[in-house]
């Protein structure tokens, strides 16, 4: 297409859209959800903000109610894109959970799917098990349309990450937590990290105050790399050396969240797919800058998906692999990696329990994997496995980093106001870790472990007998963790779902709309569960929603008696259910991991890993604002304004934290645990 034809096409289309939007004004009688008035032609584009859209959406919900609509282009245009924001627990559950079958699809994105992943013509596919059109980002689980592919992928995810599988990772999680802590303290005291870095806030800080960020990335990356690919980063946490797979993930996650998914992941080319055919000579125009960008990003994405998977297969061929999710599912005498069987004796010890590995092996040999005689089916299986593996790795990075950054932000505030949160948490933890200065000498000082989290209690079952339930051993630490999820809100607008058929819904009455009438949600609308507005709801959490206050999650004595039984309390099923229902409604975990059939499959893993990280940090280190020497030679405390510039995750811009061991005793315990965990990983 030459430049002139292309210009004529654009002008022609713009004019016809304008005419259409004027005529649509009279014709449009369909009741769509309320929302700010769309402008002719462009719709609500000016109501969308690139930064913290969840805050704007929450304030719009106060005016328009818990179901409101914005539209990219005027809603009367057939190519307009409705964006529907759900802002209360009831509407999220009613639509995304109860009607999950029609609300489980994902946006069909030209930029993310087709342009940033599709490489059929430029990439030589070496493996005989691949088939065309594989390299699209929409093969990543979070982008996969709802259907047989997403169901197959989620089945694989369940095999690795369902609740009952998590104890198999206990050793790995404990090892990595100890490694992370050693790295943290070593970076803090190392002279090598005394260089300075500039922050987005224009201040400059010694790099040791920011060392926690790459260390969390490594921690999150190592957990999934071990489980999925059996890969161990060859250097310890105390050595600040780059690693091929961690660096690759870092680049690609940056591309995904700050590139492809910036501005909500919807590019102009997603609305006008024909823009992708623009001639190369147009690429100097800002409007078409997405084309060269997509080519560069695509190349990186392919590497990210292919390289770790190829690495597993190569290790299997040599027989030197650590058994992992991928290797166990690939392993089969008549599969593509025959020599793995003959070289079994060289295989290294896995980070995963033998029971889980053998459960994967048995599922793999019957239910999940077709035999190699069924070449097409096998290619499909390997394709699903490769993308599912990559999806687990990609999805765990930014989310875990963001959660830990929220934890540090909360602790900085706590330090400003006298460290009450830390004091109360330590009162519980010190009883088992023996890390207080005055802990009895009978308790051998140690780090917390995942086995410390619950105690078994027998509670009345309402039929005259008892049943065994798990009761949190450290209620205040649990409350801190719940408050980190609530206060931080890692993915404030959830990831968008797509509605696959028209739906009519009557929202529950709200103060802004006491007598709601049915609204039509159009097929193809993108649905955003506004988790931020729910977790900042005054109705659910009171007026101090912006404060970090774990106490809001502590059980009253009465609730404790009802839930966990007491000799002088008679069991009342209705009351028990009522308290559980109310607590579930206020529990951030009911929201922060998304909704319905697309809920986060990694939540059981992070629930364990983040708990241990939180409990370990609370037990062992003091967190303070950094201090730097001013021009007058005096120390001054650095107070930074924290900004949230990522449009998908509520990731704070880097901020400095001064992290030191709480005491000599804590330092000794950390170093000891770090050394033995390092030895174990080799
Ligand atoms: C730190 C905490 C994490 C948070 C807050 C979080 C949150 C979320 C949210 C909100 C979604 C979107 C759900 C929806 O569309 O309704 C999601 C999807 C997903 N998460 Fe997580 N996540 C976390 C960690 C992880 C980890 C560690 C893994 C894997 C090991 C993981 C794997 C995934 C995958 C594969 C999806 C896509 C699911 C689908 O679309 O079917 N996440 N997560």
XYZ file of C-alpha atoms and ligand atoms in Angstrom:
725
model
C 0.000 0.000 0.000
C 1.515 3.390 -0.887
C 1.468 6.376 1.418
C -1.229 8.285 -0.488
C -3.690 5.367 -0.531
C -3.100 4.879 3.145
C -3.800 8.545 3.961
C -6.978 8.503 1.888
C -8.092 5.381 3.753
C -7.502 6.952 7.178
C -9.333 10.172 6.276
C -12.219 8.231 4.721
C -12.608 6.073 7.766
C -12.455 9.013 10.195
C -15.156 10.837 8.217
C -17.470 7.817 8.103
C -16.975 7.259 11.835
C -17.984 10.854 12.468
C -21.145 10.538 10.360
C -21.940 7.267 12.094
C -21.540 8.759 15.544
C -23.965 11.620 14.698
C -26.586 9.254 13.361
C -26.118 6.899 16.288
C -27.109 9.700 18.643
C -30.732 9.502 17.591
C -30.850 5.770 16.992
C -29.307 4.610 20.237
C -32.067 3.618 22.630
C -30.339 0.703 24.316
C -29.758 1.158 28.029
C -26.085 0.699 28.708
C -24.549 1.090 32.182
C -24.331 4.698 33.405
C -21.099 6.639 33.104
C -19.644 10.008 32.170
C -21.082 11.337 28.908
C -19.009 10.133 25.971
C -17.765 12.755 23.510
C -18.763 12.414 19.842
C -16.509 10.018 18.002
C -13.786 9.600 20.664
C -16.072 8.537 23.495
C -14.565 8.627 27.000
C -10.910 8.700 26.018
C -10.316 11.749 28.220
C -11.816 9.966 31.235
C -9.059 7.351 31.056
C -5.802 8.079 32.866
C -2.541 6.254 32.219
C -1.576 6.556 35.876
C -3.593 5.055 38.744
C -6.758 4.576 36.703
C -8.162 2.662 39.696
C -8.318 5.873 41.729
C -10.268 7.657 39.000
C -12.522 4.609 38.513
C -13.239 4.542 42.254
C -14.298 8.172 42.286
C -16.472 7.637 39.169
C -18.137 4.687 40.942
C -19.203 7.075 43.712
C -21.152 9.072 41.123
C -22.362 6.331 38.781
C -22.670 3.302 41.053
C -20.936 -0.069 41.215
C -21.430 -0.870 37.509
C -20.447 1.939 35.174
C -19.152 2.151 31.643
C -16.524 4.115 29.778
C -16.169 3.743 26.065
C -13.216 3.985 23.734
C -14.894 5.702 20.755
C -18.538 6.691 20.957
C -20.745 3.735 22.094
C -22.991 4.128 19.048
C -20.068 3.112 16.818
C -19.920 -0.609 16.156
C -16.148 -0.613 16.593
C -16.279 1.174 19.972
C -14.808 -0.682 22.931
C -16.914 -0.613 26.111
C -14.939 -0.793 29.358
C -17.078 -1.794 32.323
C -15.912 -1.213 35.878
C -17.307 -3.345 38.715
C -16.703 -1.710 42.066
C -18.364 -3.729 44.847
C -17.955 -7.310 46.082
C -21.582 -8.134 45.187
C -21.340 -7.115 41.531
C -17.933 -8.769 41.076
C -19.229 -12.050 42.503
C -22.590 -11.822 40.671
C -20.952 -11.357 37.288
C -17.384 -12.688 37.333
C -18.050 -15.677 39.627
C -21.691 -16.704 39.298
C -21.905 -15.992 35.572
C -18.281 -17.041 35.137
C -18.945 -18.959 31.899
C -19.578 -15.795 29.884
C -17.176 -13.537 31.786
C -14.027 -15.673 31.528
C -12.690 -14.679 28.122
C -9.702 -12.369 27.641
C -9.354 -9.328 25.375
C -8.330 -10.095 21.822
C -5.320 -7.850 21.542
C -3.630 -7.268 18.201
C -0.615 -5.574 19.755
C 0.050 -8.073 22.548
C -1.030 -11.149 20.636
C -0.338 -10.784 16.996
C 2.372 -8.133 16.775
C 4.479 -8.841 19.837
C 4.484 -12.576 19.494
C 3.783 -13.744 15.992
C 7.053 -14.674 14.314
C 6.228 -17.401 11.903
C 8.028 -15.728 9.057
C 11.119 -14.466 10.829
C 11.908 -17.263 13.220
C 13.127 -20.705 12.263
C 11.173 -23.251 14.230
C 13.669 -25.982 15.006
C 11.552 -28.330 17.036
C 9.471 -30.891 15.215
C 6.860 -30.561 17.917
C 5.968 -26.950 17.240
C 3.339 -25.778 14.810
C 2.687 -22.437 13.144
C 1.251 -19.404 14.931
C 2.798 -20.391 18.231
C 4.582 -17.222 19.108
C 1.812 -14.945 20.192
C 1.746 -13.358 23.627
C -1.899 -14.350 23.796
C -0.676 -17.896 24.309
C 0.396 -16.727 27.746
C -2.202 -17.973 30.203
C -3.270 -14.508 31.368
C -4.050 -13.514 27.751
C -5.506 -16.811 26.479
C -9.137 -16.638 25.343
C -11.519 -18.825 27.337
C -11.849 -22.232 25.724
C -10.097 -25.541 25.351
C -6.590 -24.029 25.368
C -7.106 -22.073 28.588
C -8.702 -25.115 30.225
C -5.756 -27.323 29.249
C -3.303 -24.722 30.518
C -5.149 -24.293 33.804
C -5.180 -28.070 34.278
C -1.389 -28.053 34.018
C -1.209 -25.094 36.415
C -3.377 -26.975 38.910
C -0.957 -29.900 38.795
C 1.865 -27.638 39.924
C 0.149 -25.077 42.123
C -3.051 -26.410 43.709
C -3.309 -26.172 47.492
C -2.342 -29.740 48.295
C 0.858 -29.474 46.166
C 2.359 -26.593 48.154
C 3.832 -28.597 51.093
C 6.092 -30.255 48.493
C 7.856 -26.911 48.073
C 8.416 -26.242 51.767
C 12.165 -26.983 51.701
C 12.658 -24.862 48.612
C 10.719 -21.897 50.025
C 12.632 -22.047 53.302
C 15.976 -22.267 51.513
C 15.244 -19.303 49.262
C 13.906 -17.197 52.139
C 17.109 -17.752 54.089
C 19.176 -16.990 50.980
C 17.234 -13.786 50.355
C 17.825 -12.619 53.911
C 21.577 -13.292 53.759
C 21.784 -11.429 50.461
C 19.904 -8.518 51.960
C 22.222 -8.143 54.915
C 25.336 -8.702 52.876
C 24.289 -6.052 50.311
C 23.606 -3.662 53.118
C 27.016 -3.980 54.669
C 29.033 -4.486 51.469
C 31.381 -1.715 50.378
C 30.750 -2.802 46.791
C 27.248 -1.468 47.062
C 28.277 1.936 48.334
C 27.838 3.480 44.877
C 24.896 5.819 44.503
C 21.796 5.561 42.349
C 19.369 8.229 41.228
C 15.734 7.680 42.019
C 12.692 8.801 40.015
C 12.026 11.221 42.889
C 15.254 13.040 41.817
C 16.998 12.115 45.062
C 20.189 10.081 45.144
C 20.729 7.191 47.516
C 23.568 4.748 48.180
C 22.645 1.612 46.241
C 22.615 -0.582 49.341
C 19.272 0.986 50.275
C 17.782 -0.349 47.029
C 19.507 -3.728 46.997
C 16.328 -5.418 48.196
C 14.643 -4.992 44.791
C 16.907 -7.233 42.655
C 17.074 -9.653 45.563
C 13.280 -10.052 45.694
C 13.256 -10.514 41.936
C 15.802 -13.228 42.294
C 13.869 -14.814 45.164
C 10.572 -14.898 43.197
C 12.368 -16.002 40.018
C 14.308 -18.763 41.749
C 11.183 -20.276 43.324
C 9.449 -20.675 39.991
C 12.620 -21.554 38.042
C 13.238 -24.435 40.463
C 9.696 -25.760 40.442
C 9.107 -25.397 36.728
C 12.468 -25.929 35.035
C 14.655 -27.417 37.785
C 17.054 -24.511 37.301
C 19.137 -23.152 40.179
C 20.867 -19.817 39.763
C 24.524 -20.863 40.046
C 25.608 -18.006 42.310
C 24.565 -17.337 45.902
C 22.411 -14.402 46.969
C 25.479 -12.653 48.352
C 27.180 -12.550 44.947
C 25.807 -9.766 42.831
C 26.216 -11.586 39.498
C 23.865 -11.521 36.530
C 22.088 -14.705 35.543
C 20.917 -15.501 32.005
C 17.365 -16.542 32.909
C 16.784 -13.943 35.606
C 18.005 -11.148 33.309
C 15.814 -12.437 30.507
C 12.790 -12.439 32.789
C 13.609 -8.965 34.052
C 13.739 -7.563 30.498
C 10.567 -9.311 29.409
C 8.520 -8.455 32.466
C 9.533 -4.852 31.972
C 8.410 -5.073 28.347
C 5.137 -6.717 29.374
C 4.098 -4.375 32.140
C 5.714 -1.102 31.091
C 5.517 -1.671 27.346
C 2.873 -4.005 25.986
C 0.439 -3.612 28.889
C 1.079 0.085 29.534
C -2.102 2.151 29.379
C -4.185 -0.940 30.196
C -2.739 -2.968 27.309
C -5.069 -1.495 24.702
C -3.305 0.132 21.782
C -4.811 2.076 18.919
C -4.060 -0.884 16.676
C -6.336 -3.032 18.883
C -9.239 -0.746 17.957
C -8.126 -0.227 14.341
C -6.407 -3.509 13.406
C -5.754 -2.286 9.859
C -3.159 0.152 11.276
C -0.766 -2.801 11.488
C -0.578 -2.724 7.678
C 0.852 0.807 7.650
C 3.822 1.204 5.278
C 7.277 1.164 6.837
C 7.845 4.777 5.836
C 5.146 5.793 8.357
C 7.051 4.437 11.286
C 8.773 7.730 12.050
C 5.339 9.154 13.024
C 4.532 8.779 16.751
C 1.178 7.166 15.822
C 2.994 4.249 14.220
C 5.851 3.890 16.672
C 4.125 0.718 17.905
C 5.383 -1.137 14.813
C 9.152 -1.009 15.426
C 8.484 -1.463 19.140
C 6.464 -4.607 18.552
C 9.242 -6.113 16.412
C 11.868 -5.553 19.087
C 9.633 -6.830 21.881
C 8.621 -9.887 19.914
C 12.208 -11.039 19.534
C 12.745 -10.784 23.299
C 9.529 -12.615 24.092
C 10.457 -15.576 21.890
C 13.758 -15.977 23.683
C 12.005 -15.827 27.025
C 9.583 -18.602 26.149
C 12.020 -20.817 24.248
C 15.350 -20.630 26.048
C 14.467 -22.076 29.481
C 12.390 -24.817 27.859
C 15.188 -25.739 25.456
C 17.563 -25.712 28.424
C 15.450 -28.316 30.269
C 15.402 -30.541 27.221
C 19.148 -30.244 26.730
C 19.758 -31.109 30.392
C 17.455 -34.088 30.021
C 19.362 -35.258 26.997
C 22.590 -35.102 29.008
C 20.796 -36.741 31.929
C 21.951 -33.969 34.260
C 18.593 -32.366 34.948
C 17.054 -31.732 38.329
C 13.575 -33.277 38.186
C 11.069 -30.473 37.729
C 7.550 -29.852 36.482
C 8.648 -29.689 32.842
C 11.128 -32.547 32.925
C 8.695 -34.869 34.700
C 5.939 -34.176 32.221
C 8.308 -34.507 29.274
C 9.933 -37.645 30.568
C 8.600 -40.737 28.914
C 10.434 -43.588 27.221
C 8.726 -43.009 23.900
C 8.723 -39.225 24.053
C 10.935 -36.650 22.383
C 13.835 -36.931 24.821
C 14.772 -40.604 24.723
C 18.257 -40.383 26.189
C 16.977 -38.997 29.479
C 15.919 -42.473 30.480
C 19.273 -44.048 29.851
C 21.122 -41.316 31.729
C 18.871 -41.318 34.762
C 21.691 -42.004 37.186
C 23.221 -38.550 36.572
C 20.045 -36.758 37.478
C 20.488 -34.241 40.325
C 18.433 -34.078 43.468
C 15.230 -32.156 42.943
C 13.935 -29.248 45.042
C 10.512 -30.838 44.967
C 9.264 -33.713 47.113
C 9.480 -37.195 45.496
C 5.731 -37.690 46.136
C 4.784 -34.685 44.003
C 7.218 -35.671 41.259
C 5.748 -39.146 41.072
C 2.190 -37.763 41.044
C 3.144 -35.666 37.990
C 4.803 -38.643 36.374
C 1.723 -40.825 36.764
C -0.701 -38.129 35.565
C 1.621 -37.418 32.672
C 1.744 -41.026 31.577
C -2.018 -41.373 31.321
C -4.367 -38.379 31.619
C -2.454 -35.365 30.333
C 0.043 -36.373 27.731
C -0.742 -38.029 24.425
C 1.795 -40.625 23.263
C 4.385 -39.721 20.680
C 2.521 -41.835 18.129
C -0.132 -39.124 18.204
C 2.219 -36.462 16.789
C -0.338 -33.663 16.589
C -1.630 -34.269 20.099
C 1.913 -34.442 21.430
C 2.878 -31.174 19.722
C -0.139 -29.574 21.337
C 0.863 -30.933 24.741
C 4.404 -29.643 24.451
C 3.164 -26.288 23.262
C 0.786 -26.001 26.229
C 3.519 -27.021 28.637
C 6.017 -24.506 27.258
C 3.608 -21.572 27.469
C 2.161 -22.607 30.813
C 5.667 -22.873 32.256
C 6.531 -19.440 30.933
C 3.255 -18.009 32.255
C 4.011 -19.191 35.778
C 7.446 -17.656 35.594
C 6.195 -14.345 34.147
C 3.233 -14.008 36.499
C 5.219 -14.475 39.683
C 7.824 -11.724 39.162
C 6.171 -8.315 39.338
C 3.438 -9.508 41.682
C 5.840 -10.829 44.322
C 8.163 -7.831 44.039
C 5.211 -5.485 44.420
C 3.884 -7.347 47.475
C 7.229 -7.201 49.266
C 7.607 -3.508 48.396
C 4.171 -2.881 49.950
C 5.340 -4.697 53.057
C 8.415 -2.464 53.303
C 6.338 0.677 52.720
C 4.036 -0.370 55.551
C 6.962 -1.026 57.866
C 8.494 2.372 57.099
C 5.245 3.968 58.261
C 5.273 1.732 61.306
C 8.833 2.799 62.108
C 7.748 6.456 61.866
C 5.061 5.836 64.455
C 7.053 3.853 67.008
C 7.249 0.334 65.473
C 4.147 -0.994 67.253
C 3.336 -3.452 64.449
C 6.784 -5.014 64.627
C 6.698 -5.132 68.414
C 3.365 -6.966 68.506
C 4.382 -9.417 65.763
C 7.639 -10.222 67.552
C 5.822 -10.921 70.810
C 4.216 -13.863 69.009
C 7.129 -15.022 66.866
C 9.803 -14.852 69.561
C 7.982 -17.550 71.498
C 9.042 -20.108 68.881
C 12.133 -18.508 67.343
C 13.783 -17.556 70.644
C 15.126 -14.390 69.013
C 14.237 -11.905 71.778
C 17.132 -10.765 73.944
C 15.346 -12.223 76.949
C 14.094 -15.435 75.298
C 14.609 -18.444 77.575
C 17.832 -20.309 76.849
C 15.759 -23.483 76.449
C 14.560 -22.205 73.053
C 17.297 -22.647 70.470
C 17.313 -19.454 68.356
C 16.168 -20.106 64.769
C 14.268 -18.649 61.822
C 10.511 -19.240 61.566
C 9.501 -22.191 59.417
C 6.366 -22.931 57.398
C 5.484 -25.696 59.866
C 5.102 -23.045 62.581
C 2.151 -21.395 60.894
C -0.802 -23.444 62.150
C -1.702 -25.591 65.101
C -4.313 -28.339 64.906
C -7.314 -27.846 67.176
C -10.380 -30.035 67.667
C -13.608 -28.063 67.415
C -17.202 -29.198 67.967
C -18.755 -30.469 64.739
C -22.351 -29.719 65.753
C -23.208 -33.412 65.884
C -21.833 -34.060 69.345
C -18.340 -34.931 68.071
C -15.300 -32.909 67.041
C -13.441 -32.142 63.866
C -9.836 -31.062 63.413
C -9.115 -27.614 61.970
C -5.969 -25.569 61.425
C -5.769 -22.513 63.648
C -3.201 -19.778 62.947
C -0.564 -19.867 65.652
C 0.417 -16.195 65.258
C -2.849 -14.241 64.839
C -1.117 -10.865 64.720
C 1.343 -11.975 62.022
C -1.622 -13.287 60.005
C -3.286 -9.915 60.462
C -0.143 -8.129 59.203
C -0.149 -10.284 56.106
C -3.858 -9.706 55.429
C -3.342 -5.986 55.852
C -0.398 -6.034 53.399
C -2.703 -7.594 50.780
C -5.530 -5.132 51.571
C -3.527 -1.956 51.910
C -1.141 -2.606 49.017
C -3.536 -3.993 46.343
C -1.088 -5.517 43.882
C -3.340 -5.613 40.777
C -5.884 -2.864 41.529
C -8.062 -3.248 38.421
C -7.589 -7.009 38.163
C -6.664 -8.211 34.669
C -9.486 -7.464 32.225
C -11.981 -10.187 31.350
C -14.033 -10.127 28.140
C -17.773 -10.717 27.993
C -18.675 -13.273 25.319
C -22.413 -12.567 24.996
C -24.824 -9.720 25.759
C -25.863 -9.786 29.394
C -28.612 -7.979 31.281
C -27.946 -7.287 34.939
C -29.643 -5.373 37.731
C -27.045 -4.133 40.192
C -27.903 -4.124 43.898
C -29.138 -0.753 45.264
C -26.349 1.667 46.217
C -26.356 5.139 47.833
C -25.844 6.719 44.394
C -28.559 4.543 42.841
C -31.140 3.389 45.407
C -33.575 2.074 42.746
C -31.424 0.386 40.130
C -32.868 -0.720 36.809
C -31.449 -3.443 34.526
C -28.507 -2.511 32.316
C -27.240 -4.117 29.140
C -23.612 -5.189 29.132
C -22.600 -5.601 25.533
C -20.849 -8.660 24.137
C -17.148 -7.866 23.717
C -17.042 -5.430 26.683
C -13.879 -5.534 28.753
C -14.715 -6.063 32.402
C -12.495 -4.625 35.134
C -13.051 -5.809 38.723
C -12.030 -2.703 40.657
C -10.258 -4.429 43.551
C -8.897 -1.101 44.740
C -12.362 0.354 45.334
C -13.438 -2.759 47.258
C -10.380 -2.799 49.490
C -10.674 0.943 50.147
C -14.418 0.694 50.886
C -15.449 2.632 54.003
C -18.489 0.400 54.305
C -16.300 -2.710 54.631
C -13.294 -1.326 56.474
C -14.317 1.916 58.221
C -12.983 5.440 57.832
C -9.303 4.600 58.308
C -9.023 2.624 55.045
C -5.795 4.369 54.053
C -4.048 3.473 57.300
C -2.022 0.304 57.689
C -3.762 -1.226 60.717
C -3.466 -5.030 61.089
C -5.722 -4.904 64.182
C -8.743 -4.701 61.865
C -8.210 -8.408 61.145
C -7.900 -9.701 64.712
C -10.732 -11.958 65.883
C -12.807 -10.852 68.871
C -12.880 -13.358 71.732
C -16.433 -14.257 70.744
C -15.476 -14.875 67.079
C -12.503 -16.952 68.210
C -14.777 -19.064 70.414
C -17.279 -19.632 67.623
C -14.678 -20.466 64.964
C -12.231 -22.500 67.016
C -14.399 -23.797 69.828
C -14.149 -23.373 73.543
C -15.247 -25.583 76.414
C -17.767 -23.086 77.672
C -19.187 -22.127 74.280
C -21.950 -24.167 72.675
C -21.665 -24.661 68.928
C -24.121 -22.769 66.743
C -23.923 -23.674 63.059
C -25.732 -20.514 61.875
C -23.500 -18.218 63.857
C -20.417 -20.110 62.688
C -21.448 -19.712 59.034
C -22.380 -16.065 59.515
C -18.986 -15.180 61.002
C -17.169 -17.080 58.286
C -19.200 -15.314 55.582
C -18.498 -11.880 57.068
C -14.801 -12.609 57.421
C -14.599 -13.880 53.871
C -16.145 -10.646 52.659
C -13.466 -8.605 54.451
C -10.649 -10.990 53.569
C -8.499 -9.348 50.858
C -7.712 -12.797 49.444
C -11.311 -12.948 48.190
C -10.337 -10.171 45.739
C -6.607 -9.657 45.245
C -6.219 -12.836 43.199
C -8.995 -12.011 40.764
C -12.299 -13.695 40.089
C -14.166 -16.641 38.630
C -12.578 -19.008 36.172
C -9.500 -16.832 35.687
C -8.565 -16.500 39.346
C -4.817 -16.519 39.998
C -3.531 -20.095 40.060
C -0.394 -19.004 41.945
C -2.212 -17.862 45.086
C -1.476 -20.963 47.166
C 2.228 -20.712 46.436
C 2.462 -17.001 47.297
C 0.277 -17.429 50.357
C 3.016 -19.717 51.724
C 6.082 -17.986 50.356
C 4.963 -14.465 51.276
C 3.896 -15.622 54.739
C 7.334 -17.068 55.431
C 9.075 -14.015 54.034
C 6.924 -11.713 56.183
C 7.351 -13.783 59.341
C 11.112 -14.067 58.786
C 11.616 -10.357 58.118
C 9.480 -9.417 61.135
C 11.483 -11.771 63.374
C 14.950 -10.819 62.305
C 15.431 -7.360 60.798
C 14.684 -3.736 61.600
C 13.365 -1.653 58.726
C 13.948 2.097 58.760
C 14.080 5.055 56.430
C 17.563 5.545 54.979
C 19.856 8.174 56.440
C 22.444 10.011 54.353
C 25.084 12.536 55.228
C 24.069 16.084 54.339
C 26.431 18.805 53.069
C 26.879 19.992 56.643
C 28.205 16.548 57.575
C 25.119 15.737 59.619
C 22.971 12.662 59.022
C 19.491 13.328 57.694
C 16.602 10.949 57.216
C 15.434 10.606 53.605
C 11.651 10.775 53.215
C 10.602 9.998 49.684
C 7.286 10.593 47.995
C 6.306 7.243 46.606
C 4.716 7.208 43.153
C 2.904 4.421 41.354
C 3.625 4.685 37.656
C 2.940 1.155 36.474
C -0.498 0.952 34.881
C -1.243 -2.713 35.648
C 0.459 -3.444 38.963
C 0.506 -0.988 41.854
C 4.286 -1.222 41.944
C 5.873 1.689 43.775
C 8.744 3.453 42.050
C 11.967 2.325 43.766
C 12.324 3.741 47.274
C 15.158 3.288 49.747
C 14.985 1.112 52.839
C 17.559 0.711 55.590
C 17.494 -2.950 56.637
C 19.608 -4.177 59.525
C 19.657 -7.250 61.710
C 17.605 -6.738 64.800
C 20.416 -8.028 67.059
C 23.675 -9.975 67.070
C 21.654 -13.070 67.862
C 19.423 -12.531 64.803
C 22.481 -11.932 62.593
C 24.073 -15.198 63.702
C 20.888 -17.142 63.009
C 20.507 -15.592 59.554
C 24.110 -16.297 58.561
C 23.923 -19.866 59.811
C 20.684 -20.546 57.936
C 22.073 -18.881 54.803
C 25.208 -21.056 54.842
C 23.362 -24.326 55.291
C 20.713 -23.453 52.695
C 23.459 -22.513 50.230
C 25.133 -25.861 50.762
C 21.822 -27.643 50.227
C 21.157 -25.951 46.904
C 24.400 -27.180 45.345
C 2.133 -12.016 44.712
C 1.121 -12.272 44.396
C 0.164 -12.447 43.227
C -0.955 -11.723 43.015
C -1.499 -10.593 43.871
C -1.553 -12.229 41.800
C -2.722 -11.733 41.265
C -3.276 -12.166 40.075
C -4.461 -11.609 39.468
C -5.268 -10.456 40.036
C -4.688 -12.294 38.332
C -5.831 -12.047 37.348
C -7.022 -12.909 37.700
C -8.217 -12.628 36.836
O -8.050 -12.407 35.627
O -9.347 -12.627 37.360
C -3.657 -13.293 38.192
C -3.563 -14.186 37.151
C -2.586 -15.132 37.051
N -1.593 -15.413 37.974
Fe -1.264 -14.425 39.700
N -0.783 -13.249 41.307
C 0.280 -13.434 42.150
C 1.285 -14.380 42.022
C 1.312 -15.380 41.079
C 2.277 -16.474 41.022
C 3.391 -16.701 42.036
C 1.964 -17.228 39.922
C 2.629 -18.491 39.389
C 3.554 -19.172 39.951
C 0.808 -16.615 39.281
C 0.220 -17.065 38.123
C -0.845 -16.450 37.489
C -1.364 -16.859 36.177
C -0.801 -17.983 35.303
C -2.462 -16.040 35.916
C -3.368 -16.080 34.693
C -4.601 -16.917 35.004
C -5.646 -16.943 33.894
O -5.810 -15.946 33.183
O -6.317 -17.975 33.745
N 0.444 -15.505 40.008
N -2.802 -13.208 39.281
